[in-house]
C-alpha cells in the first residue's frame, strides 16, 4: 500500500499548512521506515544467496520485529542479537520479542557491556562461528541500501512542501530524505536520543546541507516519556485518528506543533511530517507505564 498525505488541522491560528505522510500504512507489519530500510537489503541478501539475516536490537525494537517478519516472508532464517541478557527469561512478558519469536527469530541475549562491542570485528567473527554465514543488517537498519530505500519516501507530489520533518534514531531515514530534497526544501530532524553525535553520522551519507537537527524534544532521551507527551499523543489520536508512537514520531510531532505555536516557521510555510511507523512499540511502552502508574498511550486498534 502506498502512503498518503493527511492534512492536520491545527488547534491554533497559523498561516502554515501541515500534512503528515502516513508511512505507517504502507505495510501492516513492516511499516514506515523499516519497510524502506529493509527493501533493498532483502534484495541484496537474496542476490548474495544468503539464507540467514542477523541483526541487533533492544527489548522493544521496531527493527527486531520488522526483520523477523520480513525474514519469514522472504524465506530467510533470522537471528536477533538482543541487548540485555536479563531479557532471556522474560520473552513471554515482552510483546516485541514474543512476536519476533513467533516469526521464527532465534535470539542471542548479550550483556549490555558486551553489546557495546557489536561493531568490532572479533564480535562479528564470533557470531559467524556460532551461527554460520549470514547477511548482517546493522542495529536500526541504517546502511547505504537502507538510505537508498528512504530516498524513495518523498514523491513528486511532495515538492510543494518547504519543510520536511522527521524523527531521528540512527540517521538513516533523515539521510535518505536529505538526499532526495528539491532546492526549495529543508529537512528538520528531531532526535529521540540525547547527544550531538548524530550530526556526524548523517554527514557520512548526505549530499547537501539543507537540514538541521532540533535537539529540544527528546523528553529525556531514548525511550523516555512523561505525562505531557502521553497526553499529546492521546489527544492527537482523538482529534485526527492518527496513532503516534512514543519513541519517535510522537516526539517529532509534538516538537513541530510547539515550534509552529512559537512562530518558528515563516508565514505560509508548507510542512510535511513523516510518520515512520513504530506503532507496535506502544504495547511494550504501556506495560512499562502501567508499572509506573502513569497514563497509558492509546492506539487505533
PDB file of C-alpha atoms in Angstrom:
ATOM      1  CA  UNK A   1       0.000   0.000   0.000  1.00  0.00           C
ATOM      2  CA  UNK A   2       1.237   3.496  -0.795  1.00  0.00           C
ATOM      3  CA  UNK A   3       1.468   6.091   1.961  1.00  0.00           C
ATOM      4  CA  UNK A   4      -0.859   9.088   1.827  1.00  0.00           C
ATOM      5  CA  UNK A   5      -0.501  12.686   2.924  1.00  0.00           C
ATOM      6  CA  UNK A   6      -3.156  13.509   5.514  1.00  0.00           C
ATOM      7  CA  UNK A   7      -3.936  17.116   6.430  1.00  0.00           C
ATOM      8  CA  UNK A   8      -3.544  18.008  10.102  1.00  0.00           C
ATOM      9  CA  UNK A   9      -5.894  20.700  11.369  1.00  0.00           C
ATOM     10  CA  UNK A  10      -4.129  22.940  13.857  1.00  0.00           C
ATOM     11  CA  UNK A  11      -5.632  23.867  17.207  1.00  0.00           C
ATOM     12  CA  UNK A  12      -4.423  27.446  16.896  1.00  0.00           C
ATOM     13  CA  UNK A  13      -4.347  30.163  14.264  1.00  0.00           C
ATOM     14  CA  UNK A  14      -1.437  29.801  11.835  1.00  0.00           C
ATOM     15  CA  UNK A  15      -0.714  30.583   8.209  1.00  0.00           C
ATOM     16  CA  UNK A  16       1.248  27.348   7.921  1.00  0.00           C
ATOM     17  CA  UNK A  17      -0.303  24.202   6.455  1.00  0.00           C
ATOM     18  CA  UNK A  18       0.654  20.834   7.913  1.00  0.00           C
ATOM     19  CA  UNK A  19       0.339  17.358   6.435  1.00  0.00           C
ATOM     20  CA  UNK A  20       1.563  14.012   7.733  1.00  0.00           C
ATOM     21  CA  UNK A  21       2.828  11.332   5.353  1.00  0.00           C
ATOM     22  CA  UNK A  22       1.303   8.083   6.583  1.00  0.00           C
ATOM     23  CA  UNK A  23       4.273   5.793   6.056  1.00  0.00           C
ATOM     24  CA  UNK A  24       2.821   3.746   8.917  1.00  0.00           C
ATOM     25  CA  UNK A  25       0.191   2.480   6.449  1.00  0.00           C
ATOM     26  CA  UNK A  26       2.454   1.067   3.726  1.00  0.00           C
ATOM     27  CA  UNK A  27       2.583  -2.409   5.322  1.00  0.00           C
ATOM     28  CA  UNK A  28       0.554  -3.934   8.181  1.00  0.00           C
ATOM     29  CA  UNK A  29       3.659  -5.252   9.980  1.00  0.00           C
ATOM     30  CA  UNK A  30       6.850  -3.886   8.414  1.00  0.00           C
ATOM     31  CA  UNK A  31       5.635  -0.309   8.345  1.00  0.00           C
ATOM     32  CA  UNK A  32       7.192   3.094   7.932  1.00  0.00           C
ATOM     33  CA  UNK A  33      10.920   3.499   7.661  1.00  0.00           C
ATOM     34  CA  UNK A  34      11.544  -0.185   8.475  1.00  0.00           C
ATOM     35  CA  UNK A  35       9.889  -1.146   5.178  1.00  0.00           C
ATOM     36  CA  UNK A  36      12.057   1.379   3.346  1.00  0.00           C
ATOM     37  CA  UNK A  37      15.267   0.327   5.082  1.00  0.00           C
ATOM     38  CA  UNK A  38      14.779  -3.396   4.554  1.00  0.00           C
ATOM     39  CA  UNK A  39      13.602  -3.236   0.931  1.00  0.00           C
ATOM     40  CA  UNK A  40      17.000  -3.213  -0.795  1.00  0.00           C
ATOM     41  CA  UNK A  41      18.763  -5.152   1.960  1.00  0.00           C
ATOM     42  CA  UNK A  42      16.399  -8.068   1.316  1.00  0.00           C
ATOM     43  CA  UNK A  43      17.159  -7.815  -2.416  1.00  0.00           C
ATOM     44  CA  UNK A  44      20.903  -7.785  -1.677  1.00  0.00           C
ATOM     45  CA  UNK A  45      20.708 -10.757   0.688  1.00  0.00           C
ATOM     46  CA  UNK A  46      18.878 -12.775  -1.953  1.00  0.00           C
ATOM     47  CA  UNK A  47      21.434 -11.726  -4.564  1.00  0.00           C
ATOM     48  CA  UNK A  48      24.223 -12.991  -2.329  1.00  0.00           C
ATOM     49  CA  UNK A  49      22.346 -16.297  -1.845  1.00  0.00           C
ATOM     50  CA  UNK A  50      22.242 -15.808   1.911  1.00  0.00           C
ATOM     51  CA  UNK A  51      19.869 -17.936   3.951  1.00  0.00           C
ATOM     52  CA  UNK A  52      20.109 -16.056   7.255  1.00  0.00           C
ATOM     53  CA  UNK A  53      19.568 -12.440   8.337  1.00  0.00           C
ATOM     54  CA  UNK A  54      21.292 -11.341  11.535  1.00  0.00           C
ATOM     55  CA  UNK A  55      20.693  -8.051  13.281  1.00  0.00           C
ATOM     56  CA  UNK A  56      20.766  -6.267  16.634  1.00  0.00           C
ATOM     57  CA  UNK A  57      18.254  -4.516  18.865  1.00  0.00           C
ATOM     58  CA  UNK A  58      16.783  -3.841  22.272  1.00  0.00           C
ATOM     59  CA  UNK A  59      13.788  -5.186  24.153  1.00  0.00           C
ATOM     60  CA  UNK A  60      11.072  -3.296  22.264  1.00  0.00           C
ATOM     61  CA  UNK A  61      12.887  -2.681  18.985  1.00  0.00           C
ATOM     62  CA  UNK A  62      10.724  -1.925  15.945  1.00  0.00           C
ATOM     63  CA  UNK A  63      13.672  -3.090  13.890  1.00  0.00           C
ATOM     64  CA  UNK A  64      13.807  -6.531  15.533  1.00  0.00           C
ATOM     65  CA  UNK A  65      10.098  -7.094  14.914  1.00  0.00           C
ATOM     66  CA  UNK A  66      10.369  -5.911  11.304  1.00  0.00           C
ATOM     67  CA  UNK A  67      13.411  -8.053  10.445  1.00  0.00           C
ATOM     68  CA  UNK A  68      11.815 -11.138  11.991  1.00  0.00           C
ATOM     69  CA  UNK A  69       8.665 -10.734   9.917  1.00  0.00           C
ATOM     70  CA  UNK A  70      10.471  -9.756   6.706  1.00  0.00           C
ATOM     71  CA  UNK A  71      12.784 -12.748   7.056  1.00  0.00           C
ATOM     72  CA  UNK A  72       9.850 -15.117   7.475  1.00  0.00           C
ATOM     73  CA  UNK A  73       8.019 -13.653   4.477  1.00  0.00           C
ATOM     74  CA  UNK A  74      11.098 -13.887   2.260  1.00  0.00           C
ATOM     75  CA  UNK A  75      12.284 -17.351   3.241  1.00  0.00           C
ATOM     76  CA  UNK A  76      15.216 -16.406   5.485  1.00  0.00           C
ATOM     77  CA  UNK A  77      16.147 -17.653   8.897  1.00  0.00           C
ATOM     78  CA  UNK A  78      16.515 -14.719  11.306  1.00  0.00           C
ATOM     79  CA  UNK A  79      18.813 -14.172  14.257  1.00  0.00           C
ATOM     80  CA  UNK A  80      18.429 -11.330  16.730  1.00  0.00           C
ATOM     81  CA  UNK A  81      21.285 -10.244  18.981  1.00  0.00           C
ATOM     82  CA  UNK A  82      19.379  -8.705  21.878  1.00  0.00           C
ATOM     83  CA  UNK A  83      20.786  -6.103  24.279  1.00  0.00           C
ATOM     84  CA  UNK A  84      20.350  -7.261  27.888  1.00  0.00           C
ATOM     85  CA  UNK A  85      20.937 -10.854  28.965  1.00  0.00           C
ATOM     86  CA  UNK A  86      18.343 -10.404  31.710  1.00  0.00           C
ATOM     87  CA  UNK A  87      15.663 -10.496  28.986  1.00  0.00           C
ATOM     88  CA  UNK A  88      16.261 -14.163  28.269  1.00  0.00           C
ATOM     89  CA  UNK A  89      13.809 -15.210  30.958  1.00  0.00           C
ATOM     90  CA  UNK A  90      11.253 -12.500  30.099  1.00  0.00           C
ATOM     91  CA  UNK A  91      10.312 -13.257  26.499  1.00  0.00           C
ATOM     92  CA  UNK A  92       6.757 -14.178  27.440  1.00  0.00           C
ATOM     93  CA  UNK A  93       6.299 -10.755  29.064  1.00  0.00           C
ATOM     94  CA  UNK A  94       7.645  -8.823  26.087  1.00  0.00           C
ATOM     95  CA  UNK A  95       5.251  -8.323  23.129  1.00  0.00           C
ATOM     96  CA  UNK A  96       8.027  -7.413  20.673  1.00  0.00           C
ATOM     97  CA  UNK A  97      10.188 -10.428  21.458  1.00  0.00           C
ATOM     98  CA  UNK A  98       7.142 -12.713  21.546  1.00  0.00           C
ATOM     99  CA  UNK A  99       6.175 -11.545  18.071  1.00  0.00           C
ATOM    100  CA  UNK A 100       9.693 -11.945  16.697  1.00  0.00           C
ATOM    101  CA  UNK A 101       9.971 -15.426  18.184  1.00  0.00           C
ATOM    102  CA  UNK A 102       6.617 -16.366  16.659  1.00  0.00           C
ATOM    103  CA  UNK A 103       8.052 -15.293  13.296  1.00  0.00           C
ATOM    104  CA  UNK A 104      10.883 -17.763  13.847  1.00  0.00           C
ATOM    105  CA  UNK A 105      13.644 -15.444  15.036  1.00  0.00           C
ATOM    106  CA  UNK A 106      16.352 -17.069  17.133  1.00  0.00           C
ATOM    107  CA  UNK A 107      17.683 -14.901  19.936  1.00  0.00           C
ATOM    108  CA  UNK A 108      21.149 -14.475  21.356  1.00  0.00           C
ATOM    109  CA  UNK A 109      20.968 -12.369  24.517  1.00  0.00           C
ATOM    110  CA  UNK A 110      24.081 -10.327  25.224  1.00  0.00           C
ATOM    111  CA  UNK A 111      25.021  -8.346  28.324  1.00  0.00           C
ATOM    112  CA  UNK A 112      24.782  -4.595  27.963  1.00  0.00           C
ATOM    113  CA  UNK A 113      28.549  -4.342  28.342  1.00  0.00           C
ATOM    114  CA  UNK A 114      29.161  -6.949  25.655  1.00  0.00           C
ATOM    115  CA  UNK A 115      26.591  -5.389  23.340  1.00  0.00           C
ATOM    116  CA  UNK A 116      28.686  -2.224  23.086  1.00  0.00           C
ATOM    117  CA  UNK A 117      31.305  -4.269  21.233  1.00  0.00           C
ATOM    118  CA  UNK A 118      28.898  -5.378  18.479  1.00  0.00           C
ATOM    119  CA  UNK A 119      30.643  -3.411  15.722  1.00  0.00           C
ATOM    120  CA  UNK A 120      34.081  -4.850  16.438  1.00  0.00           C
ATOM    121  CA  UNK A 121      35.421  -7.431  14.016  1.00  0.00           C
ATOM    122  CA  UNK A 122      36.059 -10.078  16.674  1.00  0.00           C
ATOM    123  CA  UNK A 123      32.449  -9.796  17.898  1.00  0.00           C
ATOM    124  CA  UNK A 124      31.097 -10.421  14.400  1.00  0.00           C
ATOM    125  CA  UNK A 125      33.576 -13.230  13.763  1.00  0.00           C
ATOM    126  CA  UNK A 126      32.402 -14.973  16.927  1.00  0.00           C
ATOM    127  CA  UNK A 127      28.836 -14.702  15.672  1.00  0.00           C
ATOM    128  CA  UNK A 128      29.849 -16.325  12.369  1.00  0.00           C
ATOM    129  CA  UNK A 129      31.433 -19.196  14.246  1.00  0.00           C
ATOM    130  CA  UNK A 130      28.259 -19.626  16.267  1.00  0.00           C
ATOM    131  CA  UNK A 131      25.615 -19.218  13.550  1.00  0.00           C
ATOM    132  CA  UNK A 132      27.442 -19.777  10.267  1.00  0.00           C
ATOM    133  CA  UNK A 133      27.227 -17.471   7.256  1.00  0.00           C
ATOM    134  CA  UNK A 134      24.662 -14.658   7.422  1.00  0.00           C
ATOM    135  CA  UNK A 135      23.679 -11.316   5.927  1.00  0.00           C
ATOM    136  CA  UNK A 136      24.299  -8.654   8.550  1.00  0.00           C
ATOM    137  CA  UNK A 137      21.864  -5.779   8.988  1.00  0.00           C
ATOM    138  CA  UNK A 138      23.102  -3.158  11.495  1.00  0.00           C
ATOM    139  CA  UNK A 139      21.146  -2.025  14.529  1.00  0.00           C
ATOM    140  CA  UNK A 140      18.306   0.212  13.382  1.00  0.00           C
ATOM    141  CA  UNK A 141      18.882  -0.967   9.819  1.00  0.00           C
ATOM    142  CA  UNK A 142      20.943   2.012   8.663  1.00  0.00           C
ATOM    143  CA  UNK A 143      23.399   1.373   5.832  1.00  0.00           C
ATOM    144  CA  UNK A 144      23.782   2.542   2.239  1.00  0.00           C
ATOM    145  CA  UNK A 145      20.990   0.277   0.995  1.00  0.00           C
ATOM    146  CA  UNK A 146      18.651   1.471   3.755  1.00  0.00           C
ATOM    147  CA  UNK A 147      19.287   5.078   2.762  1.00  0.00           C
ATOM    148  CA  UNK A 148      18.573   4.169  -0.869  1.00  0.00           C
ATOM    149  CA  UNK A 149      15.176   2.910   0.265  1.00  0.00           C
ATOM    150  CA  UNK A 150      14.499   6.029   2.330  1.00  0.00           C
ATOM    151  CA  UNK A 151      15.312   8.214  -0.679  1.00  0.00           C
ATOM    152  CA  UNK A 152      12.029   6.907  -2.124  1.00  0.00           C
ATOM    153  CA  UNK A 153       9.841   8.305   0.695  1.00  0.00           C
ATOM    154  CA  UNK A 154       9.356  11.705  -0.943  1.00  0.00           C
ATOM    155  CA  UNK A 155       7.465  11.749  -4.233  1.00  0.00           C
ATOM    156  CA  UNK A 156       6.802  14.301  -6.943  1.00  0.00           C
ATOM    157  CA  UNK A 157       3.609  15.309  -5.130  1.00  0.00           C
ATOM    158  CA  UNK A 158       5.684  16.376  -2.110  1.00  0.00           C
ATOM    159  CA  UNK A 159       7.588  19.084  -3.990  1.00  0.00           C
ATOM    160  CA  UNK A 160       5.077  21.680  -2.751  1.00  0.00           C
ATOM    161  CA  UNK A 161       6.392  21.422   0.835  1.00  0.00           C
ATOM    162  CA  UNK A 162       9.057  23.788   2.178  1.00  0.00           C
ATOM    163  CA  UNK A 163       9.855  21.783   5.308  1.00  0.00           C
ATOM    164  CA  UNK A 164      10.125  18.024   5.734  1.00  0.00           C
ATOM    165  CA  UNK A 165      10.156  16.932   9.392  1.00  0.00           C
ATOM    166  CA  UNK A 166      11.078  13.519  10.739  1.00  0.00           C
ATOM    167  CA  UNK A 167      12.228  11.792  13.879  1.00  0.00           C
ATOM    168  CA  UNK A 168      15.843  10.654  14.053  1.00  0.00           C
ATOM    169  CA  UNK A 169      17.171   7.422  15.544  1.00  0.00           C
ATOM    170  CA  UNK A 170      20.245   6.074  13.760  1.00  0.00           C
ATOM    171  CA  UNK A 171      20.130   8.696  10.993  1.00  0.00           C
ATOM    172  CA  UNK A 172      19.199   6.534   8.027  1.00  0.00           C
ATOM    173  CA  UNK A 173      15.746   7.913   7.332  1.00  0.00           C
ATOM    174  CA  UNK A 174      16.735  11.552   7.537  1.00  0.00           C
ATOM    175  CA  UNK A 175      19.749  10.887   5.297  1.00  0.00           C
ATOM    176  CA  UNK A 176      17.507   9.439   2.598  1.00  0.00           C
ATOM    177  CA  UNK A 177      15.157  12.406   2.873  1.00  0.00           C
ATOM    178  CA  UNK A 178      18.032  14.894   2.631  1.00  0.00           C
ATOM    179  CA  UNK A 179      19.398  13.216  -0.477  1.00  0.00           C
ATOM    180  CA  UNK A 180      16.028  13.433  -2.231  1.00  0.00           C
ATOM    181  CA  UNK A 181      15.295  17.097  -1.425  1.00  0.00           C
ATOM    182  CA  UNK A 182      14.343  19.651  -4.041  1.00  0.00           C
ATOM    183  CA  UNK A 183      16.151  23.042  -3.963  1.00  0.00           C
ATOM    184  CA  UNK A 184      13.218  24.750  -2.195  1.00  0.00           C
ATOM    185  CA  UNK A 185      13.139  22.253   0.662  1.00  0.00           C
ATOM    186  CA  UNK A 186      14.781  21.758   4.053  1.00  0.00           C
ATOM    187  CA  UNK A 187      14.671  18.803   6.447  1.00  0.00           C
ATOM    188  CA  UNK A 188      14.236  19.253  10.187  1.00  0.00           C
ATOM    189  CA  UNK A 189      15.243  16.233  12.247  1.00  0.00           C
ATOM    190  CA  UNK A 190      14.072  15.598  15.802  1.00  0.00           C
ATOM    191  CA  UNK A 191      16.467  13.172  17.568  1.00  0.00           C
ATOM    192  CA  UNK A 192      14.961  10.759  20.066  1.00  0.00           C
ATOM    193  CA  UNK A 193      18.366  10.381  21.741  1.00  0.00           C
ATOM    194  CA  UNK A 194      20.397  12.843  23.740  1.00  0.00           C
ATOM    195  CA  UNK A 195      23.775  13.935  22.401  1.00  0.00           C
ATOM    196  CA  UNK A 196      25.242  15.658  19.363  1.00  0.00           C
ATOM    197  CA  UNK A 197      26.854  12.640  17.699  1.00  0.00           C
ATOM    198  CA  UNK A 198      24.051  12.138  15.160  1.00  0.00           C
ATOM    199  CA  UNK A 199      25.154  15.072  13.024  1.00  0.00           C
ATOM    200  CA  UNK A 200      28.458  13.377  12.252  1.00  0.00           C
ATOM    201  CA  UNK A 201      26.701  10.123  11.372  1.00  0.00           C
ATOM    202  CA  UNK A 202      24.314  11.857   8.978  1.00  0.00           C
ATOM    203  CA  UNK A 203      27.135  13.763   7.237  1.00  0.00           C
ATOM    204  CA  UNK A 204      28.646  10.425   6.180  1.00  0.00           C
ATOM    205  CA  UNK A 205      25.660   9.751   3.925  1.00  0.00           C
ATOM    206  CA  UNK A 206      24.210  13.047   2.679  1.00  0.00           C
ATOM    207  CA  UNK A 207      24.828  15.155  -0.410  1.00  0.00           C
ATOM    208  CA  UNK A 208      23.714  18.618   0.750  1.00  0.00           C
ATOM    209  CA  UNK A 209      23.460  20.784   3.857  1.00  0.00           C
ATOM    210  CA  UNK A 210      19.776  21.726   3.712  1.00  0.00           C
ATOM    211  CA  UNK A 211      18.994  20.118   7.032  1.00  0.00           C
ATOM    212  CA  UNK A 212      19.042  20.838  10.738  1.00  0.00           C
ATOM    213  CA  UNK A 213      18.702  18.799  13.927  1.00  0.00           C
ATOM    214  CA  UNK A 214      16.463  20.141  16.677  1.00  0.00           C
ATOM    215  CA  UNK A 215      17.545  18.611  19.977  1.00  0.00           C
ATOM    216  CA  UNK A 216      14.983  20.039  22.391  1.00  0.00           C
ATOM    217  CA  UNK A 217      12.271  17.385  22.105  1.00  0.00           C
ATOM    218  CA  UNK A 218      13.831  14.073  23.201  1.00  0.00           C
ATOM    219  CA  UNK A 219      11.959  14.186  26.546  1.00  0.00           C
ATOM    220  CA  UNK A 220      14.978  12.994  28.477  1.00  0.00           C
ATOM    221  CA  UNK A 221      16.425  10.545  25.971  1.00  0.00           C
ATOM    222  CA  UNK A 222      15.671   7.350  24.110  1.00  0.00           C
ATOM    223  CA  UNK A 223      12.602   5.569  25.459  1.00  0.00           C
ATOM    224  CA  UNK A 224      11.827   8.380  27.907  1.00  0.00           C
ATOM    225  CA  UNK A 225       8.310   9.792  28.104  1.00  0.00           C
ATOM    226  CA  UNK A 226       6.290  11.885  30.521  1.00  0.00           C
ATOM    227  CA  UNK A 227       2.661  12.740  31.137  1.00  0.00           C
ATOM    228  CA  UNK A 228       2.758  15.750  28.840  1.00  0.00           C
ATOM    229  CA  UNK A 229       3.898  13.678  25.861  1.00  0.00           C
ATOM    230  CA  UNK A 230       1.383  10.909  26.588  1.00  0.00           C
ATOM    231  CA  UNK A 231      -1.452  13.428  26.810  1.00  0.00           C
ATOM    232  CA  UNK A 232      -0.381  14.965  23.494  1.00  0.00           C
ATOM    233  CA  UNK A 233      -0.248  11.593  21.706  1.00  0.00           C
ATOM    234  CA  UNK A 234      -3.674  10.587  23.022  1.00  0.00           C
ATOM    235  CA  UNK A 235      -5.200  13.950  22.137  1.00  0.00           C
ATOM    236  CA  UNK A 236      -3.694  13.821  18.639  1.00  0.00           C
ATOM    237  CA  UNK A 237      -5.224  10.372  18.047  1.00  0.00           C
ATOM    238  CA  UNK A 238      -8.649  11.501  19.237  1.00  0.00           C
ATOM    239  CA  UNK A 239      -8.535  14.612  17.045  1.00  0.00           C
ATOM    240  CA  UNK A 240      -7.011  13.197  13.853  1.00  0.00           C
ATOM    241  CA  UNK A 241      -7.393   9.421  14.031  1.00  0.00           C
ATOM    242  CA  UNK A 242      -3.617   9.097  13.619  1.00  0.00           C
ATOM    243  CA  UNK A 243      -1.738   6.973  16.191  1.00  0.00           C
ATOM    244  CA  UNK A 244       1.762   8.129  17.150  1.00  0.00           C
ATOM    245  CA  UNK A 245       4.463   6.035  18.739  1.00  0.00           C
ATOM    246  CA  UNK A 246       6.060   7.489  21.904  1.00  0.00           C
ATOM    247  CA  UNK A 247       9.692   6.819  20.962  1.00  0.00           C
ATOM    248  CA  UNK A 248       9.998   8.582  17.621  1.00  0.00           C
ATOM    249  CA  UNK A 249       7.098  10.139  15.702  1.00  0.00           C
ATOM    250  CA  UNK A 250       5.185  11.277  18.791  1.00  0.00           C
ATOM    251  CA  UNK A 251       8.113  13.406  19.928  1.00  0.00           C
ATOM    252  CA  UNK A 252       8.642  14.832  16.455  1.00  0.00           C
ATOM    253  CA  UNK A 253       5.003  15.845  16.007  1.00  0.00           C
ATOM    254  CA  UNK A 254       4.966  17.388  19.489  1.00  0.00           C
ATOM    255  CA  UNK A 255       8.072  19.372  18.583  1.00  0.00           C
ATOM    256  CA  UNK A 256       6.693  20.622  15.278  1.00  0.00           C
ATOM    257  CA  UNK A 257       3.429  21.754  16.869  1.00  0.00           C
ATOM    258  CA  UNK A 258       5.354  23.533  19.611  1.00  0.00           C
ATOM    259  CA  UNK A 259       7.536  25.302  17.042  1.00  0.00           C
ATOM    260  CA  UNK A 260       4.530  26.364  14.981  1.00  0.00           C
ATOM    261  CA  UNK A 261       2.977  27.855  18.100  1.00  0.00           C
ATOM    262  CA  UNK A 262       6.203  29.748  18.759  1.00  0.00           C
ATOM    263  CA  UNK A 263       6.218  31.176  15.197  1.00  0.00           C
ATOM    264  CA  UNK A 264       9.390  29.297  14.260  1.00  0.00           C
ATOM    265  CA  UNK A 265       8.243  28.757  10.664  1.00  0.00           C
ATOM    266  CA  UNK A 266       7.884  31.630   8.174  1.00  0.00           C
ATOM    267  CA  UNK A 267       4.351  32.670   7.237  1.00  0.00           C
ATOM    268  CA  UNK A 268       2.779  30.466   4.629  1.00  0.00           C
ATOM    269  CA  UNK A 269       5.098  27.512   5.244  1.00  0.00           C
ATOM    270  CA  UNK A 270       4.008  24.144   3.921  1.00  0.00           C
ATOM    271  CA  UNK A 271       5.180  21.455   6.338  1.00  0.00           C
ATOM    272  CA  UNK A 272       5.244  17.693   5.775  1.00  0.00           C
ATOM    273  CA  UNK A 273       5.667  15.373   8.759  1.00  0.00           C
ATOM    274  CA  UNK A 274       6.973  11.857   8.090  1.00  0.00           C
ATOM    275  CA  UNK A 275       5.229   9.150  10.124  1.00  0.00           C
ATOM    276  CA  UNK A 276       7.878   6.448  10.441  1.00  0.00           C
ATOM    277  CA  UNK A 277       5.614   3.768  11.929  1.00  0.00           C
ATOM    278  CA  UNK A 278       6.647   2.058  15.158  1.00  0.00           C
ATOM    279  CA  UNK A 279       3.116   1.568  16.444  1.00  0.00           C
ATOM    280  CA  UNK A 280       3.978  -1.962  17.601  1.00  0.00           C
ATOM    281  CA  UNK A 281       6.064  -0.390  20.357  1.00  0.00           C
ATOM    282  CA  UNK A 282       3.041   1.131  22.098  1.00  0.00           C
ATOM    283  CA  UNK A 283       2.116  -2.154  23.757  1.00  0.00           C
ATOM    284  CA  UNK A 284       5.542  -2.539  25.308  1.00  0.00           C
ATOM    285  CA  UNK A 285       5.640   1.077  26.430  1.00  0.00           C
ATOM    286  CA  UNK A 286       2.237   0.719  28.059  1.00  0.00           C
ATOM    287  CA  UNK A 287       3.485  -2.250  30.065  1.00  0.00           C
ATOM    288  CA  UNK A 288       6.222  -0.003  31.468  1.00  0.00           C
ATOM    289  CA  UNK A 289       3.823   2.884  32.075  1.00  0.00           C
ATOM    290  CA  UNK A 290       1.430   0.608  33.934  1.00  0.00           C
ATOM    291  CA  UNK A 291       4.183  -0.379  36.356  1.00  0.00           C
ATOM    292  CA  UNK A 292       4.965   3.295  36.917  1.00  0.00           C
ATOM    293  CA  UNK A 293       1.233   4.037  37.355  1.00  0.00           C
ATOM    294  CA  UNK A 294       1.275   6.569  34.533  1.00  0.00           C
ATOM    295  CA  UNK A 295      -1.497   7.100  31.949  1.00  0.00           C
ATOM    296  CA  UNK A 296      -1.450   4.667  29.036  1.00  0.00           C
ATOM    297  CA  UNK A 297      -0.976   5.508  25.357  1.00  0.00           C
ATOM    298  CA  UNK A 298      -3.987   4.881  23.143  1.00  0.00           C
ATOM    299  CA  UNK A 299      -3.765   3.281  19.715  1.00  0.00           C
ATOM    300  CA  UNK A 300      -6.255   2.832  16.912  1.00  0.00           C
ATOM    301  CA  UNK A 301      -6.639  -0.940  17.282  1.00  0.00           C
TER     302      UNK A 301
END
